[in-house]
Coordinates of C-alpha atoms and ligand atoms in Angstrom, one line a residue:
X258 CA 89.4 131.6 90.1
X259 CA 92.4 129.2 89.2
X260 CA 92.2 125.4 91.1
X261 CA 93.9 124.6 93.7
X262 CA 96.4 121.4 93.2
X263 CA 96.6 118.7 96.0
X264 CA 98.5 115.2 96.5
X265 CA 97.2 112.8 98.8
X266 CA 99.9 110.4 99.9
X267 CA 98.1 107.5 101.7
X268 CA 95.0 108.5 99.1
X269 CA 93.3 104.7 99.8
X270 CA 92.5 105.0 103.1
X271 CA 91.0 106.4 106.1
X272 CA 92.3 110.1 106.0
X273 CA 92.4 109.6 102.2
X274 CA 89.2 108.6 101.5
X275 CA 88.3 112.0 104.1
X276 CA 89.9 114.7 102.4
X277 CA 88.6 113.1 98.5
X278 CA 85.0 113.7 99.9
X279 CA 85.8 117.3 100.9
X280 CA 87.4 117.4 97.4
X281 CA 84.7 115.9 95.5
X282 CA 81.9 118.5 96.8
X283 CA 84.2 121.0 95.1
X284 CA 85.9 119.3 92.1
X285 CA 85.9 122.5 89.9
X286 CA 88.0 124.0 93.1
X287 CA 91.0 121.3 93.1
X288 CA 93.2 119.5 90.5
X289 CA 95.0 116.6 91.8
X290 CA 98.5 116.1 91.2
X291 CA 99.5 112.5 92.8
X292 CA 96.9 109.8 94.6
X293 CA 99.6 106.9 96.3
X294 CA 98.6 103.9 98.1
X295 CA 100.5 100.5 99.2
X296 CA 98.7 97.6 97.5
X297 CA 95.4 99.0 96.3
X298 CA 96.1 99.0 93.5
X299 CA 92.2 98.5 92.3
X300 CA 91.2 101.7 94.4
X301 CA 93.8 103.6 94.0
X302 CA 93.0 103.6 90.0
X303 CA 89.3 103.8 90.6
X304 CA 90.4 107.8 92.4
X305 CA 93.2 108.5 90.1
X306 CA 90.4 107.7 87.2
X307 CA 87.3 109.8 89.3
X308 CA 90.0 112.5 89.7
X309 CA 92.0 112.7 86.7
X310 CA 95.2 112.5 88.9
X311 CA 98.2 113.2 86.9
X312 CA 100.1 110.3 88.5
X313 CA 99.0 107.4 90.8
X314 CA 101.8 105.7 92.9
X315 CA 101.6 102.2 94.5
X316 CA 104.6 101.4 97.3
X317 CA 104.1 97.5 96.4
X318 CA 106.2 97.0 93.1
X319 CA 104.1 93.8 92.3
X320 CA 101.3 96.0 92.3
X321 CA 101.8 98.2 89.5
X322 CA 101.4 95.6 86.5
X323 CA 97.5 95.9 87.8
X324 CA 97.7 98.9 88.1
X325 CA 98.8 99.8 85.1
X326 CA 96.2 98.0 83.3
X327 CA 93.3 99.6 85.5
X328 CA 94.6 102.7 83.8
X329 CA 94.8 102.2 80.6
X330 CA 93.3 103.9 77.8
X331 CA 93.6 107.5 80.4
X332 CA 96.7 110.1 80.9
X333 CA 97.7 109.4 84.4
X334 CA 101.0 108.1 84.5
X335 CA 101.6 105.0 86.8
X336 CA 104.2 104.2 89.1
X337 CA 105.4 101.8 91.9
X338 CA 108.0 101.1 94.6
X339 CA 109.7 103.8 97.3
X340 CA 111.7 106.9 95.2
X341 CA 108.4 106.4 92.9
X342 CA 106.9 107.3 95.9
X343 CA 109.1 109.7 96.9
X344 CA 109.3 111.9 93.5
X345 CA 105.7 112.2 93.6
X346 CA 105.5 113.4 96.6
X347 CA 108.0 115.8 95.8
X348 CA 106.2 117.2 92.4
X349 CA 105.1 120.6 92.9
X350 CA 101.1 120.9 94.9
X351 CA 99.6 124.1 96.9
X352 CA 99.1 121.6 99.6
X353 CA 100.0 117.5 100.0
X354 CA 98.2 115.2 102.7
X355 CA 100.9 112.9 104.4
X356 CA 98.3 110.3 104.8
X357 CA 100.4 107.4 104.8
X358 CA 100.1 105.2 108.1
X359 CA 103.0 104.6 109.9
X360 CA 107.0 105.2 109.5
X361 CA 106.3 104.6 106.1
X362 CA 105.6 107.8 105.6
X363 CA 108.3 109.4 106.6
X364 CA 110.3 109.5 103.1
X365 CA 107.5 111.0 100.7
X366 CA 106.7 113.2 104.0
X367 CA 110.3 114.6 103.7
X368 CA 110.1 114.9 99.9
X369 CA 107.1 117.5 100.1
X370 CA 109.0 119.2 102.7
X371 CA 112.0 119.6 101.0
X372 CA 109.9 121.0 98.5
X373 CA 108.9 124.2 100.5
X374 CA 105.4 123.0 100.0
X375 CA 102.7 123.1 102.8
X376 CA 101.7 120.1 103.9
X377 CA 99.0 118.6 105.8
X378 CA 100.3 116.2 108.1
X379 CA 98.4 113.3 109.6
X380 CA 100.9 110.7 109.6
X381 CA 101.8 111.5 113.3
X382 CA 104.6 108.2 113.0
X383 CA 106.8 110.6 111.1
X384 CA 107.1 113.9 113.6
X385 CA 107.2 111.2 116.0
X386 CA 110.4 109.0 114.7
X387 CA 111.8 111.8 113.0
X388 CA 110.8 114.7 114.9
X389 CA 114.0 117.4 115.3
X390 CA 115.2 116.4 111.6
X391 CA 111.7 117.2 110.6
X392 CA 111.0 120.1 112.0
X393 CA 114.3 121.9 111.0
X394 CA 114.0 120.2 107.8
X395 CA 110.4 122.8 107.5
X396 CA 112.2 125.7 108.8
X397 CA 115.4 125.2 106.5
X398 CA 113.1 124.6 103.4
X399 CA 110.6 126.8 103.9
X400 CA 107.8 124.7 104.2
X401 CA 104.5 124.7 106.2
X402 CA 103.4 122.4 108.5
X403 CA 99.2 122.2 109.1
X404 CA 98.5 119.7 111.6
X405 CA 95.5 117.1 110.3
X406 CA 95.7 115.1 113.9
X407 CA 92.5 116.4 114.9
X408 CA 93.9 117.2 118.7
X409 CA 96.9 118.8 117.4
X410 CA 94.7 120.9 113.9
X411 CA 92.7 122.0 117.9
X412 CA 95.7 123.3 119.6
X413 CA 96.5 124.9 116.5
X414 CA 92.7 126.7 116.4
X415 CA 93.2 127.6 119.6
X416 CA 96.8 129.1 119.8
X417 CA 95.5 131.3 117.1
X418 CA 99.1 132.6 115.9
X419 CA 99.5 133.7 119.7
X420 CA 102.8 133.8 121.6
X421 CA 103.8 130.7 122.9
X422 CA 105.0 132.5 126.1
X423 CA 101.3 133.1 127.2
X424 CA 100.7 130.0 127.1
X425 CA 100.2 127.9 130.1
X426 CA 99.3 124.3 129.1
X427 CA 98.3 122.5 126.6
X428 CA 95.7 119.6 126.8
X429 CA 95.3 116.9 125.1
X430 CA 91.8 115.2 124.9
X431 CA 91.7 111.5 124.6
X432 CA 88.5 109.5 124.2
X433 CA 90.2 106.9 126.1
X434 CA 89.3 104.1 123.5
X435 CA 86.9 100.8 122.9
X436 CA 88.4 99.6 126.5
X437 CA 88.6 102.8 128.3
X438 CA 86.3 101.2 131.0
X439 CA 87.2 97.8 130.6
X440 CA 89.7 95.8 133.7
X441 CA 93.0 94.3 133.4
X442 CA 92.0 91.2 133.1
X443 CA 89.1 92.0 130.3
X444 CA 92.4 93.7 128.6
X445 CA 94.1 90.3 129.0
X446 CA 91.7 89.1 126.4
X447 CA 90.6 91.6 124.4
X448 CA 90.7 90.8 120.4
X449 CA 91.7 92.6 117.4
X450 CA 87.7 93.0 116.0
X451 CA 87.0 94.4 119.3
X452 CA 90.2 96.8 119.3
X453 CA 89.1 98.3 115.7
X454 CA 85.6 99.3 117.1
X455 CA 86.1 102.3 118.2
X456 CA 83.3 104.1 119.8
X457 CA 83.3 107.4 118.1
X458 CA 85.8 107.3 115.4
X459 CA 85.9 105.3 112.1
X460 CA 89.6 105.3 111.4
X461 CA 92.2 102.5 110.2
X462 CA 93.4 99.1 111.9
X463 CA 96.9 100.4 113.2
X464 CA 95.5 103.4 114.4
X465 CA 92.3 102.1 116.3
X466 CA 94.5 99.9 117.8
X467 CA 97.2 102.8 118.9
X468 CA 93.3 104.5 120.7
X469 CA 92.5 101.5 122.4
X470 CA 95.8 100.6 124.1
X471 CA 96.1 104.8 124.5
X472 CA 99.8 104.3 122.3
X473 CA 97.2 106.7 119.8
X474 CA 97.9 109.8 122.9
X475 CA 101.1 108.8 123.7
X476 CA 102.2 109.6 119.7
X477 CA 100.3 112.6 120.0
X478 CA 101.9 113.7 123.3
X479 CA 105.3 113.6 121.1
X480 CA 103.8 115.2 118.1
X481 CA 102.2 118.2 120.2
X482 CA 106.2 118.4 121.8
X483 CA 107.7 119.1 118.7
X484 CA 104.7 121.1 116.7
X485 CA 104.1 123.2 119.6
X486 CA 107.3 123.5 121.8
X487 CA 106.2 124.7 125.2
X488 CA 107.9 121.8 127.1
X489 CA 106.8 118.8 128.0
X490 CA 105.9 119.9 131.1
X491 CA 103.2 122.2 129.9
X492 CA 101.8 119.2 127.8
X493 CA 98.8 116.9 129.8
X494 CA 96.4 114.5 128.4
X495 CA 92.6 114.1 130.3
X496 CA 89.9 111.3 129.1
X497 CA 87.0 113.1 127.8
X498 CA 85.2 110.2 126.3
X499 CA 82.5 112.1 123.9
X500 CA 85.3 113.0 121.6
X501 CA 84.0 116.7 121.3
X502 CA 86.0 118.6 122.6
X503 CA 89.4 117.8 120.6
X504 CA 92.1 119.8 122.6
X505 CA 92.6 122.7 124.6
X506 CA 94.8 125.5 125.6
X507 CA 95.2 127.5 128.6
X508 CA 96.8 131.0 128.8
X509 CA 98.5 132.6 131.6
X510 CA 95.7 134.7 132.2
X511 CA 93.5 132.2 133.2
X512 CA 91.6 131.9 130.0
X513 CA 91.2 128.3 128.7
X514 CA 90.6 127.9 124.7
X515 CA 88.9 124.8 122.9
X516 CA 88.0 123.8 120.0
X517 CA 84.6 121.7 119.2
X518 CA 83.2 119.5 117.2
X519 CA 81.2 116.5 115.9
X520 CA 84.1 112.6 115.7
X521 CA 84.7 113.6 112.0
X522 CA 88.2 113.6 110.7
X523 CA 86.6 115.8 107.6
X524 CA 86.4 118.8 110.3
X525 CA 90.0 119.0 111.3
X526 CA 91.0 117.9 107.4
X527 CA 88.6 120.8 105.7
X528 CA 89.8 123.1 108.5
X529 CA 94.1 122.1 107.0
X530 CA 92.3 122.8 103.0
X531 CA 90.9 126.0 103.7
X532 CA 93.5 127.1 106.4
X533 CA 93.8 130.2 106.7
X534 CA 90.0 130.4 105.2
X535 CA 87.3 128.4 105.8
X536 CA 85.0 125.9 104.0
X537 CA 82.1 124.1 104.0
X538 CA 82.1 120.5 105.3
X539 CA 78.8 118.2 105.2
X540 CA 79.3 117.6 109.1
X541 CA 76.3 118.0 110.8
X542 CA 76.1 121.2 113.2
X543 CA 77.2 120.1 116.9
X544 CA 74.2 120.0 119.4
X545 CA 75.5 120.6 122.8
X546 CA 72.5 120.3 124.1
X547 CA 71.5 116.9 123.0
X548 CA 74.9 115.8 123.9
X549 CA 73.7 116.5 127.2
X550 CA 77.2 116.1 128.9
X551 CA 80.4 116.7 128.4
X552 CA 83.1 114.7 131.3
X553 CA 86.7 114.6 131.8
X554 CA 89.3 112.1 134.2
X555 CA 92.4 112.0 134.4
X556 CA 94.5 109.0 132.1
X557 CA 94.9 105.5 133.8
X558 CA 98.8 104.5 133.5
X559 CA 98.3 101.5 135.5
X560 CA 95.6 100.2 133.0
X561 CA 97.5 101.7 130.2
X562 CA 101.2 102.2 130.4
X563 CA 101.6 103.7 126.8
X564 CA 101.6 107.5 127.9
X565 CA 104.0 107.5 130.5
X566 CA 106.2 104.9 127.6
X567 CA 105.5 108.0 125.1
X568 CA 106.8 111.0 128.0
X569 CA 109.4 108.9 129.1
X570 CA 110.4 108.8 125.6
X571 CA 110.3 112.3 124.7
X572 CA 112.3 112.9 128.0
X573 CA 114.8 110.7 126.6
X574 CA 114.8 112.4 123.2
X575 CA 117.4 111.8 120.7
X576 CA 116.4 108.1 119.2
X577 CA 114.0 106.5 122.0
X578 CA 111.0 108.0 120.1
X579 CA 111.8 106.4 116.7
X580 CA 112.0 103.2 118.8
X581 CA 109.5 103.4 120.4
X582 CA 107.6 103.7 117.6
X583 CA 108.8 101.0 116.0
X584 CA 108.1 98.5 118.2
X585 CA 104.6 99.8 118.5
X586 CA 104.2 99.3 114.6
X587 CA 105.3 95.8 115.1
X588 CA 103.5 95.0 117.9
X589 CA 100.3 96.1 116.7
X590 CA 101.0 94.4 113.5
X591 CA 101.5 91.4 115.7
X592 CA 98.5 91.5 117.5
X593 CA 96.1 92.3 114.6
X594 CA 97.6 88.9 113.2
X595 CA 96.8 87.0 116.2
X596 CA 100.2 86.7 117.6
X597 CA 100.9 88.8 120.5
X598 CA 98.1 89.4 123.3
X599 CA 96.6 92.9 124.0
X600 CA 98.3 93.7 126.9
X601 CA 101.6 92.4 125.5
X602 CA 101.6 95.7 123.4
X603 CA 103.0 98.2 125.9
X604 CA 104.9 95.4 127.9
X605 CA 106.8 94.9 124.5
X606 CA 107.6 98.2 123.7
X607 CA 108.9 98.0 126.6
X608 CA 110.9 95.6 126.4
X609 CA 112.6 97.2 123.3
X610 CA 113.5 100.5 124.6
X611 CA 115.4 98.2 127.7
X612 CA 118.8 98.7 127.4
X613 CA 118.8 100.3 124.0
X614 CA 121.1 103.6 123.8
X615 CA 121.0 104.2 120.3
X616 CA 123.1 107.4 119.2
X617 CA 120.5 110.9 118.2
X618 CA 119.5 110.1 114.4
X619 CA 120.9 113.8 112.7
X620 CA 119.1 112.9 109.2
X621 CA 116.4 111.1 107.4
X622 CA 118.7 108.0 106.6
X623 CA 119.8 108.0 110.4
X624 CA 116.4 107.8 111.3
X625 CA 115.2 105.0 108.9
X626 CA 118.0 102.9 109.8
X627 CA 117.1 103.8 113.5
X628 CA 113.7 102.5 113.0
X629 CA 114.7 99.2 110.7
X630 CA 117.2 98.0 113.4
X631 CA 114.6 98.9 116.0
X632 CA 112.1 96.9 114.2
X633 CA 114.3 94.1 113.6
X634 CA 114.4 94.1 118.1
X635 CA 111.1 94.6 117.9
X636 CA 110.7 91.3 115.3
X637 CA 113.5 89.2 117.5
X638 CA 112.1 89.9 120.8
X639 CA 108.7 88.7 120.0
X640 CA 107.6 85.5 122.4
X641 CA 104.5 84.0 119.8
X642 CA 100.9 83.8 122.4
Ligands
NDP825 P1 94.4 103.5 106.9 O1 95.3 102.2 107.5 O2 93.2 103.9 107.0 O3 95.1 103.9 105.2 C1 96.6 104.0 105.1 C2 97.0 104.4 103.7 O4 98.6 104.1 103.5 C3 97.2 103.7 102.7 O5 96.3 104.4 101.9 C4 97.0 102.3 102.4 O6 97.8 101.8 101.3 C5 98.6 103.3 102.6 N1 100.0 102.4 102.9 C6 100.0 101.6 104.3 N2 101.2 100.8 104.6 C7 101.8 102.0 103.2 C8 103.8 102.1 103.1 N3 104.3 100.6 103.5 N4 103.6 102.6 101.5 C9 103.2 103.4 101.6 N5 101.4 103.4 101.3 C10 101.2 102.8 102.4 O7 95.6 104.6 107.4 P2 94.0 105.9 108.0 O8 93.6 106.6 107.2 O9 94.0 105.5 109.8 O10 95.8 106.8 109.1 C11 96.5 107.2 108.0 C12 97.8 108.2 109.2 O11 96.7 108.9 109.3 C13 98.7 107.4 110.4 O12 99.7 108.0 110.6 C14 97.2 108.0 111.8 O13 97.7 107.6 112.4 C15 97.4 109.1 110.9 N6 95.3 109.9 111.7 C16 94.6 109.2 111.0 C17 93.1 109.5 111.7 C18 92.0 108.9 111.4 O14 91.1 108.7 111.8 N7 92.0 107.9 110.4 C19 93.2 110.4 112.7 C20 94.4 111.5 113.1 C21 95.6 110.5 112.2 P3 96.8 100.4 100.6 O15 95.3 101.1 101.0 O16 96.8 99.9 99.9 O17 97.2 99.7 102.0

């Protein structure tokens, strides 16, 4: 059997680590083409050596000497910068896992799409910002986009190739994050350390904060809107604190299919890597008798306005979702740096969106320019705590 080839964009992150953990368990079945990071050259070099990657790329050019030194004596090509990142992403591979955080992942993801390959998409921000541009490129280049995000992976599995015409509802489940039971007054005091401590999932800092504000679910709503075009009115969100049911599809005959699994990203990643087959994971089997109770409740958009803002952005369409995403990235970075209060994140995104009516982006370059403009606006409107 010939080994399958894989590239991992964002290899040093949480999704990168989970993906490499699965690959490590079946090393003889995989050959690693490209591994990338932002600035963590030491970890990237360690991984590139372990997996015998063809190329290792850091986005931050200042880290190239360190990467080169750490890879000295190997045949691994070391490179840096955004064009090197795009070049690495465009190398042919059987599957490219897009796991860079934020809109920084957009151009590399597009490069992989333009190759017409299979992309395991974790980088939801790129689909939020450039939904139509990306989905059109997928169709034009005959690429295959497989959702890694646990909710979208669940929906993909529940749809199982069925006609979207038969779908009545797609329901995204949300854990509700670490603050789901906090009052508004408590939320005002929430700290970065508390926000990144997710009760069920172990994730990178940005998505953990998104989960706490519910922007993660808002971004996922827009992601689902592009991946599963049933119309926004058929997409809904339900809070499910146990994170066991990862999402559901209700068909017109009243049948609801749900996908269940442990709160471990290796499950949806494995489903993507092996698709349309299945592969083993080291995850504990689901013990529903021990879990005992699964609960569900409606989201509270008073305390967590992010899902309302995201739905409005999806309704408005054009460049608005890209502005929402950019403003949120800036607000989350400011919150993590102690410069913005927790409840100001959504308020700030709303301020940035207010009165801003950019033209709809038609190309990747348009989206990148709009993203930069929205970031600039978000920074200019920032009021320190
Ligand atoms: P992490 O913060 O853990 O990792 C991010 C990765 O992206 C790292 O490899 C980082 O490199 C790299 N990176 C960061 N900034 C840049 C940049 N400007 N240019 C190039 N590379 C960059 O994030 P996660 O793994 O948690 O999340 C990755 C993506 O997957 C996000 O879009 C997230 O929403 C999505 N996702 C994550 C889930 C999870 O469980 N973690 C679940 C579902 C979706 P370095 O280490 O050098 O900084």
